[in-house]
């Protein structure tokens, strides 16, 4: 029975990691095509602007830009920002090299075995499975893809069932982070997605007792060790 449980939670962790990667891939292809089309349109617009633009239009556009920048600055100031510099993992970064089983277990509240590294479509994952016979596991995934974070979060919601509304959380060393809950292969999962320089982390705590607070703690631990 213990072996069956271990296999099930490992499959759930692998499915969650692969599901997000596939969702990102599916979303990025049309985005590239749209970007190319937009680029062509913008090129035409720039040529037309160069032919017919006058000084009054430039001044008006400059004033609007300054006003927009001011609004963005106000919104940014209103949001709580994590302290410290944003980390930048190396290209070959492997979470298993910086987080031990003991550290992972302390962060999530249950003992786990040694982490197992795996590469999924260019991402690096480390999976810890409960060593106490629980139907629970932990996955730390580093995805070196620089994408819009909101688009990444949208992709994440399509990788899980019964997804909750993502909530902003503060994780030191990251630019932004959100926490959410959902299901992967019919198993509940607490998820934290966080953006750093060069990509983002996905941390999951899979099991009936998994909490987003545990995933936040493990994310903070991982980022602090980079």
PDB file of C-alpha atoms in Angstrom:
ATOM      1  CA  UNK A   1       0.000   0.000   0.000  1.00  0.00           C
ATOM      2  CA  UNK A   2       2.837   2.374   0.870  1.00  0.00           C
ATOM      3  CA  UNK A   3       4.418   1.827  -2.546  1.00  0.00           C
ATOM      4  CA  UNK A   4       1.106   2.525  -4.292  1.00  0.00           C
ATOM      5  CA  UNK A   5       0.682   5.752  -2.313  1.00  0.00           C
ATOM      6  CA  UNK A   6       4.223   6.870  -3.118  1.00  0.00           C
ATOM      7  CA  UNK A   7       3.736   6.221  -6.825  1.00  0.00           C
ATOM      8  CA  UNK A   8       0.433   8.104  -6.815  1.00  0.00           C
ATOM      9  CA  UNK A   9       1.794  11.250  -5.186  1.00  0.00           C
ATOM     10  CA  UNK A  10       4.865  11.221  -7.412  1.00  0.00           C
ATOM     11  CA  UNK A  11       2.644  10.992 -10.477  1.00  0.00           C
ATOM     12  CA  UNK A  12       0.521  13.851  -9.148  1.00  0.00           C
ATOM     13  CA  UNK A  13       3.617  16.019  -8.624  1.00  0.00           C
ATOM     14  CA  UNK A  14       4.978  15.195 -12.082  1.00  0.00           C
ATOM     15  CA  UNK A  15       1.584  15.896 -13.674  1.00  0.00           C
ATOM     16  CA  UNK A  16       1.404  19.309 -12.003  1.00  0.00           C
ATOM     17  CA  UNK A  17       4.883  20.264 -13.174  1.00  0.00           C
ATOM     18  CA  UNK A  18       4.310  19.044 -16.712  1.00  0.00           C
ATOM     19  CA  UNK A  19       0.801  20.511 -16.872  1.00  0.00           C
ATOM     20  CA  UNK A  20       2.003  24.057 -16.272  1.00  0.00           C
ATOM     21  CA  UNK A  21       4.824  23.695 -18.796  1.00  0.00           C
ATOM     22  CA  UNK A  22       2.433  22.436 -21.468  1.00  0.00           C
ATOM     23  CA  UNK A  23       0.027  25.274 -20.691  1.00  0.00           C
ATOM     24  CA  UNK A  24       2.841  27.813 -21.010  1.00  0.00           C
ATOM     25  CA  UNK A  25       3.934  26.310 -24.335  1.00  0.00           C
ATOM     26  CA  UNK A  26       0.402  26.370 -25.712  1.00  0.00           C
ATOM     27  CA  UNK A  27      -0.075  29.992 -24.673  1.00  0.00           C
ATOM     28  CA  UNK A  28       3.300  31.217 -25.904  1.00  0.00           C
ATOM     29  CA  UNK A  29       2.950  30.116 -29.552  1.00  0.00           C
ATOM     30  CA  UNK A  30      -0.074  32.264 -30.452  1.00  0.00           C
ATOM     31  CA  UNK A  31       1.415  35.051 -28.375  1.00  0.00           C
ATOM     32  CA  UNK A  32       4.490  35.035 -30.596  1.00  0.00           C
ATOM     33  CA  UNK A  33       2.351  35.229 -33.725  1.00  0.00           C
ATOM     34  CA  UNK A  34       0.338  38.092 -32.276  1.00  0.00           C
ATOM     35  CA  UNK A  35       3.540  39.871 -31.321  1.00  0.00           C
ATOM     36  CA  UNK A  36       4.828  39.541 -34.880  1.00  0.00           C
ATOM     37  CA  UNK A  37       1.583  40.913 -36.303  1.00  0.00           C
ATOM     38  CA  UNK A  38       1.582  43.723 -33.784  1.00  0.00           C
ATOM     39  CA  UNK A  39       5.172  44.506 -34.676  1.00  0.00           C
ATOM     40  CA  UNK A  40       4.244  44.837 -38.348  1.00  0.00           C
ATOM     41  CA  UNK A  41       1.341  47.111 -37.523  1.00  0.00           C
ATOM     42  CA  UNK A  42       3.526  49.236 -35.267  1.00  0.00           C
ATOM     43  CA  UNK A  43       6.160  49.553 -37.996  1.00  0.00           C
ATOM     44  CA  UNK A  44       3.534  50.883 -40.399  1.00  0.00           C
ATOM     45  CA  UNK A  45       2.251  53.257 -37.775  1.00  0.00           C
ATOM     46  CA  UNK A  46       5.742  54.559 -37.083  1.00  0.00           C
ATOM     47  CA  UNK A  47       6.311  55.307 -40.786  1.00  0.00           C
ATOM     48  CA  UNK A  48       3.004  57.168 -41.001  1.00  0.00           C
ATOM     49  CA  UNK A  49       3.796  59.062 -37.819  1.00  0.00           C
ATOM     50  CA  UNK A  50       7.161  60.166 -39.173  1.00  0.00           C
ATOM     51  CA  UNK A  51       5.483  61.568 -42.311  1.00  0.00           C
ATOM     52  CA  UNK A  52       2.673  63.458 -40.605  1.00  0.00           C
ATOM     53  CA  UNK A  53       3.614  64.065 -36.980  1.00  0.00           C
ATOM     54  CA  UNK A  54       3.755  67.682 -35.795  1.00  0.00           C
ATOM     55  CA  UNK A  55       5.156  69.371 -32.683  1.00  0.00           C
ATOM     56  CA  UNK A  56       1.770  69.806 -30.998  1.00  0.00           C
ATOM     57  CA  UNK A  57       1.047  66.066 -31.231  1.00  0.00           C
ATOM     58  CA  UNK A  58       4.441  65.219 -29.748  1.00  0.00           C
ATOM     59  CA  UNK A  59       3.879  67.540 -26.776  1.00  0.00           C
ATOM     60  CA  UNK A  60       0.421  66.100 -26.156  1.00  0.00           C
ATOM     61  CA  UNK A  61       1.728  62.542 -26.324  1.00  0.00           C
ATOM     62  CA  UNK A  62       4.568  63.427 -23.954  1.00  0.00           C
ATOM     63  CA  UNK A  63       2.153  64.845 -21.389  1.00  0.00           C
ATOM     64  CA  UNK A  64      -0.032  61.734 -21.585  1.00  0.00           C
ATOM     65  CA  UNK A  65       3.006  59.483 -21.122  1.00  0.00           C
ATOM     66  CA  UNK A  66       4.100  61.419 -18.028  1.00  0.00           C
ATOM     67  CA  UNK A  67       0.610  61.177 -16.567  1.00  0.00           C
ATOM     68  CA  UNK A  68       0.474  57.419 -17.226  1.00  0.00           C
ATOM     69  CA  UNK A  69       3.904  56.918 -15.649  1.00  0.00           C
ATOM     70  CA  UNK A  70       2.733  58.812 -12.586  1.00  0.00           C
ATOM     71  CA  UNK A  71      -0.308  56.548 -12.230  1.00  0.00           C
ATOM     72  CA  UNK A  72       1.843  53.420 -12.552  1.00  0.00           C
ATOM     73  CA  UNK A  73       4.224  54.736  -9.886  1.00  0.00           C
ATOM     74  CA  UNK A  74       1.317  55.352  -7.511  1.00  0.00           C
ATOM     75  CA  UNK A  75      -0.046  51.832  -8.048  1.00  0.00           C
ATOM     76  CA  UNK A  76       3.411  50.366  -7.451  1.00  0.00           C
ATOM     77  CA  UNK A  77       3.846  52.309  -4.218  1.00  0.00           C
ATOM     78  CA  UNK A  78       0.500  51.081  -2.935  1.00  0.00           C
ATOM     79  CA  UNK A  79       1.487  47.409  -3.303  1.00  0.00           C
ATOM     80  CA  UNK A  80       3.518  45.836  -0.523  1.00  0.00           C
ATOM     81  CA  UNK A  81       6.940  44.966  -1.887  1.00  0.00           C
ATOM     82  CA  UNK A  82       9.221  42.227  -0.553  1.00  0.00           C
ATOM     83  CA  UNK A  83      12.481  43.360   0.982  1.00  0.00           C
ATOM     84  CA  UNK A  84      15.921  42.503  -0.377  1.00  0.00           C
ATOM     85  CA  UNK A  85      17.300  42.062  -3.881  1.00  0.00           C
ATOM     86  CA  UNK A  86      15.577  39.862  -6.430  1.00  0.00           C
ATOM     87  CA  UNK A  87      17.511  36.620  -6.904  1.00  0.00           C
ATOM     88  CA  UNK A  88      18.740  35.246 -10.223  1.00  0.00           C
ATOM     89  CA  UNK A  89      19.355  31.454 -10.303  1.00  0.00           C
ATOM     90  CA  UNK A  90      22.059  30.054 -12.571  1.00  0.00           C
ATOM     91  CA  UNK A  91      21.033  28.515 -15.886  1.00  0.00           C
ATOM     92  CA  UNK A  92      21.703  24.980 -14.598  1.00  0.00           C
ATOM     93  CA  UNK A  93      20.157  25.603 -11.165  1.00  0.00           C
ATOM     94  CA  UNK A  94      18.721  22.486  -9.501  1.00  0.00           C
ATOM     95  CA  UNK A  95      16.510  22.974  -6.402  1.00  0.00           C
ATOM     96  CA  UNK A  96      17.740  19.647  -4.994  1.00  0.00           C
ATOM     97  CA  UNK A  97      21.232  21.131  -4.615  1.00  0.00           C
ATOM     98  CA  UNK A  98      20.083  23.868  -2.205  1.00  0.00           C
ATOM     99  CA  UNK A  99      17.164  22.332  -0.273  1.00  0.00           C
ATOM    100  CA  UNK A 100      17.714  19.229   1.871  1.00  0.00           C
ATOM    101  CA  UNK A 101      15.032  16.732   2.881  1.00  0.00           C
ATOM    102  CA  UNK A 102      15.242  17.943   6.470  1.00  0.00           C
ATOM    103  CA  UNK A 103      14.774  21.585   5.444  1.00  0.00           C
ATOM    104  CA  UNK A 104      11.861  20.730   3.149  1.00  0.00           C
ATOM    105  CA  UNK A 105      10.207  18.660   5.874  1.00  0.00           C
ATOM    106  CA  UNK A 106      10.560  21.467   8.424  1.00  0.00           C
ATOM    107  CA  UNK A 107       9.000  23.935   5.974  1.00  0.00           C
ATOM    108  CA  UNK A 108       5.956  21.801   5.119  1.00  0.00           C
ATOM    109  CA  UNK A 109       5.389  20.137   8.485  1.00  0.00           C
ATOM    110  CA  UNK A 110       5.940  16.461   7.618  1.00  0.00           C
ATOM    111  CA  UNK A 111       9.041  14.326   7.112  1.00  0.00           C
ATOM    112  CA  UNK A 112      10.132  13.640   3.535  1.00  0.00           C
ATOM    113  CA  UNK A 113      12.745  11.490   1.869  1.00  0.00           C
ATOM    114  CA  UNK A 114      15.689  12.763  -0.140  1.00  0.00           C
ATOM    115  CA  UNK A 115      14.710  14.925  -3.093  1.00  0.00           C
ATOM    116  CA  UNK A 116      14.849  13.476  -6.595  1.00  0.00           C
ATOM    117  CA  UNK A 117      15.929  15.735  -9.463  1.00  0.00           C
ATOM    118  CA  UNK A 118      14.300  15.654 -12.868  1.00  0.00           C
ATOM    119  CA  UNK A 119      14.327  17.806 -15.980  1.00  0.00           C
ATOM    120  CA  UNK A 120      11.008  18.623 -17.635  1.00  0.00           C
ATOM    121  CA  UNK A 121      11.123  20.516 -20.920  1.00  0.00           C
ATOM    122  CA  UNK A 122      14.038  22.650 -19.775  1.00  0.00           C
ATOM    123  CA  UNK A 123      12.763  23.140 -16.227  1.00  0.00           C
ATOM    124  CA  UNK A 124      14.478  21.667 -13.169  1.00  0.00           C
ATOM    125  CA  UNK A 125      12.347  19.965 -10.536  1.00  0.00           C
ATOM    126  CA  UNK A 126      13.027  18.438  -7.154  1.00  0.00           C
ATOM    127  CA  UNK A 127      10.400  16.092  -5.717  1.00  0.00           C
ATOM    128  CA  UNK A 128      10.231  15.115  -2.044  1.00  0.00           C
ATOM    129  CA  UNK A 129       7.860  12.327  -1.008  1.00  0.00           C
ATOM    130  CA  UNK A 130       6.569  11.730   2.507  1.00  0.00           C
ATOM    131  CA  UNK A 131       8.735   9.281   4.436  1.00  0.00           C
ATOM    132  CA  UNK A 132       5.950   8.652   6.951  1.00  0.00           C
ATOM    133  CA  UNK A 133       3.608   6.796   4.596  1.00  0.00           C
ATOM    134  CA  UNK A 134       1.398   9.858   4.058  1.00  0.00           C
ATOM    135  CA  UNK A 135      -0.307  10.522   0.740  1.00  0.00           C
ATOM    136  CA  UNK A 136       1.723  13.692   0.414  1.00  0.00           C
ATOM    137  CA  UNK A 137       4.638  15.065  -1.556  1.00  0.00           C
ATOM    138  CA  UNK A 138       6.421  18.319  -2.279  1.00  0.00           C
ATOM    139  CA  UNK A 139       7.651  19.680  -5.595  1.00  0.00           C
ATOM    140  CA  UNK A 140      10.017  22.598  -6.151  1.00  0.00           C
ATOM    141  CA  UNK A 141      10.253  23.578  -9.815  1.00  0.00           C
ATOM    142  CA  UNK A 142      12.542  26.151 -11.426  1.00  0.00           C
ATOM    143  CA  UNK A 143      11.323  27.310 -14.843  1.00  0.00           C
ATOM    144  CA  UNK A 144      13.858  29.529 -16.668  1.00  0.00           C
ATOM    145  CA  UNK A 145      11.258  31.265 -18.832  1.00  0.00           C
ATOM    146  CA  UNK A 146      10.981  35.045 -18.768  1.00  0.00           C
ATOM    147  CA  UNK A 147       7.297  35.695 -19.372  1.00  0.00           C
ATOM    148  CA  UNK A 148       4.671  38.126 -18.147  1.00  0.00           C
ATOM    149  CA  UNK A 149       3.875  37.004 -14.613  1.00  0.00           C
ATOM    150  CA  UNK A 150       0.126  37.547 -14.953  1.00  0.00           C
ATOM    151  CA  UNK A 151       0.166  35.374 -18.086  1.00  0.00           C
ATOM    152  CA  UNK A 152       2.099  32.732 -16.157  1.00  0.00           C
ATOM    153  CA  UNK A 153      -0.497  32.742 -13.392  1.00  0.00           C
ATOM    154  CA  UNK A 154      -3.271  32.423 -15.983  1.00  0.00           C
ATOM    155  CA  UNK A 155      -1.460  29.404 -17.444  1.00  0.00           C
ATOM    156  CA  UNK A 156      -1.170  27.884 -13.982  1.00  0.00           C
ATOM    157  CA  UNK A 157      -4.925  28.026 -13.463  1.00  0.00           C
ATOM    158  CA  UNK A 158      -5.392  25.871 -16.561  1.00  0.00           C
ATOM    159  CA  UNK A 159      -2.973  23.237 -15.225  1.00  0.00           C
ATOM    160  CA  UNK A 160      -5.145  22.393 -12.193  1.00  0.00           C
ATOM    161  CA  UNK A 161      -8.733  21.457 -11.432  1.00  0.00           C
ATOM    162  CA  UNK A 162     -10.941  23.327  -8.943  1.00  0.00           C
ATOM    163  CA  UNK A 163      -8.512  26.237  -8.850  1.00  0.00           C
ATOM    164  CA  UNK A 164      -8.932  29.020  -6.293  1.00  0.00           C
ATOM    165  CA  UNK A 165      -8.508  32.725  -6.945  1.00  0.00           C
ATOM    166  CA  UNK A 166      -4.760  33.521  -6.851  1.00  0.00           C
ATOM    167  CA  UNK A 167      -3.801  35.765  -3.939  1.00  0.00           C
ATOM    168  CA  UNK A 168      -0.702  37.958  -3.746  1.00  0.00           C
ATOM    169  CA  UNK A 169       1.803  36.924  -1.089  1.00  0.00           C
ATOM    170  CA  UNK A 170       5.125  38.436  -0.060  1.00  0.00           C
ATOM    171  CA  UNK A 171       8.229  36.295  -0.567  1.00  0.00           C
ATOM    172  CA  UNK A 172      11.600  37.953   0.045  1.00  0.00           C
ATOM    173  CA  UNK A 173      13.938  37.776  -2.943  1.00  0.00           C
ATOM    174  CA  UNK A 174      11.145  37.683  -5.529  1.00  0.00           C
ATOM    175  CA  UNK A 175       9.561  40.331  -7.718  1.00  0.00           C
ATOM    176  CA  UNK A 176       6.053  38.968  -7.233  1.00  0.00           C
ATOM    177  CA  UNK A 177       4.425  35.868  -5.801  1.00  0.00           C
ATOM    178  CA  UNK A 178       0.911  34.428  -5.651  1.00  0.00           C
ATOM    179  CA  UNK A 179      -0.621  31.517  -3.748  1.00  0.00           C
ATOM    180  CA  UNK A 180      -3.523  29.338  -4.853  1.00  0.00           C
ATOM    181  CA  UNK A 181      -5.048  25.922  -4.311  1.00  0.00           C
ATOM    182  CA  UNK A 182      -6.309  23.305  -6.741  1.00  0.00           C
ATOM    183  CA  UNK A 183      -6.201  19.626  -7.626  1.00  0.00           C
ATOM    184  CA  UNK A 184      -3.768  17.576  -9.686  1.00  0.00           C
ATOM    185  CA  UNK A 185      -4.758  13.999 -10.577  1.00  0.00           C
ATOM    186  CA  UNK A 186      -7.592  14.303  -8.031  1.00  0.00           C
ATOM    187  CA  UNK A 187      -5.161  15.183  -5.243  1.00  0.00           C
ATOM    188  CA  UNK A 188      -5.371  18.574  -3.467  1.00  0.00           C
ATOM    189  CA  UNK A 189      -2.410  20.881  -3.931  1.00  0.00           C
ATOM    190  CA  UNK A 190      -1.293  24.160  -2.371  1.00  0.00           C
ATOM    191  CA  UNK A 191       0.705  26.164  -4.904  1.00  0.00           C
ATOM    192  CA  UNK A 192       2.957  29.223  -4.852  1.00  0.00           C
ATOM    193  CA  UNK A 193       4.249  30.830  -8.043  1.00  0.00           C
ATOM    194  CA  UNK A 194       7.011  33.411  -7.699  1.00  0.00           C
ATOM    195  CA  UNK A 195       8.895  35.533 -10.207  1.00  0.00           C
ATOM    196  CA  UNK A 196      12.636  36.175 -10.023  1.00  0.00           C
ATOM    197  CA  UNK A 197      15.272  37.326 -12.514  1.00  0.00           C
ATOM    198  CA  UNK A 198      15.383  34.897 -15.403  1.00  0.00           C
ATOM    199  CA  UNK A 199      12.236  32.911 -14.688  1.00  0.00           C
ATOM    200  CA  UNK A 200      10.002  31.746 -11.891  1.00  0.00           C
ATOM    201  CA  UNK A 201       9.524  29.075  -9.254  1.00  0.00           C
ATOM    202  CA  UNK A 202       6.536  26.810  -8.739  1.00  0.00           C
ATOM    203  CA  UNK A 203       6.292  25.155  -5.325  1.00  0.00           C
ATOM    204  CA  UNK A 204       3.588  22.601  -4.524  1.00  0.00           C
ATOM    205  CA  UNK A 205       2.547  20.830  -1.364  1.00  0.00           C
ATOM    206  CA  UNK A 206       0.383  17.905  -2.442  1.00  0.00           C
ATOM    207  CA  UNK A 207      -1.872  16.123   0.046  1.00  0.00           C
ATOM    208  CA  UNK A 208      -5.009  16.518   2.116  1.00  0.00           C
ATOM    209  CA  UNK A 209      -3.273  18.693   4.720  1.00  0.00           C
ATOM    210  CA  UNK A 210      -1.318  20.859   2.278  1.00  0.00           C
ATOM    211  CA  UNK A 211      -1.535  24.595   2.999  1.00  0.00           C
ATOM    212  CA  UNK A 212      -0.405  27.602   0.970  1.00  0.00           C
ATOM    213  CA  UNK A 213       1.487  28.821   4.060  1.00  0.00           C
ATOM    214  CA  UNK A 214       3.667  25.702   3.780  1.00  0.00           C
ATOM    215  CA  UNK A 215       4.319  26.386   0.095  1.00  0.00           C
ATOM    216  CA  UNK A 216       5.222  30.006   0.938  1.00  0.00           C
ATOM    217  CA  UNK A 217       7.684  28.833   3.601  1.00  0.00           C
ATOM    218  CA  UNK A 218       9.349  26.394   1.201  1.00  0.00           C
ATOM    219  CA  UNK A 219       9.506  29.049  -1.512  1.00  0.00           C
ATOM    220  CA  UNK A 220      11.207  31.484   0.861  1.00  0.00           C
ATOM    221  CA  UNK A 221      13.653  28.778   1.902  1.00  0.00           C
ATOM    222  CA  UNK A 222      14.503  27.903  -1.702  1.00  0.00           C
ATOM    223  CA  UNK A 223      14.936  31.499  -2.828  1.00  0.00           C
ATOM    224  CA  UNK A 224      17.118  32.316   0.202  1.00  0.00           C
ATOM    225  CA  UNK A 225      19.489  29.474  -0.734  1.00  0.00           C
ATOM    226  CA  UNK A 226      19.994  30.530  -4.367  1.00  0.00           C
TER     227      UNK A 226
END
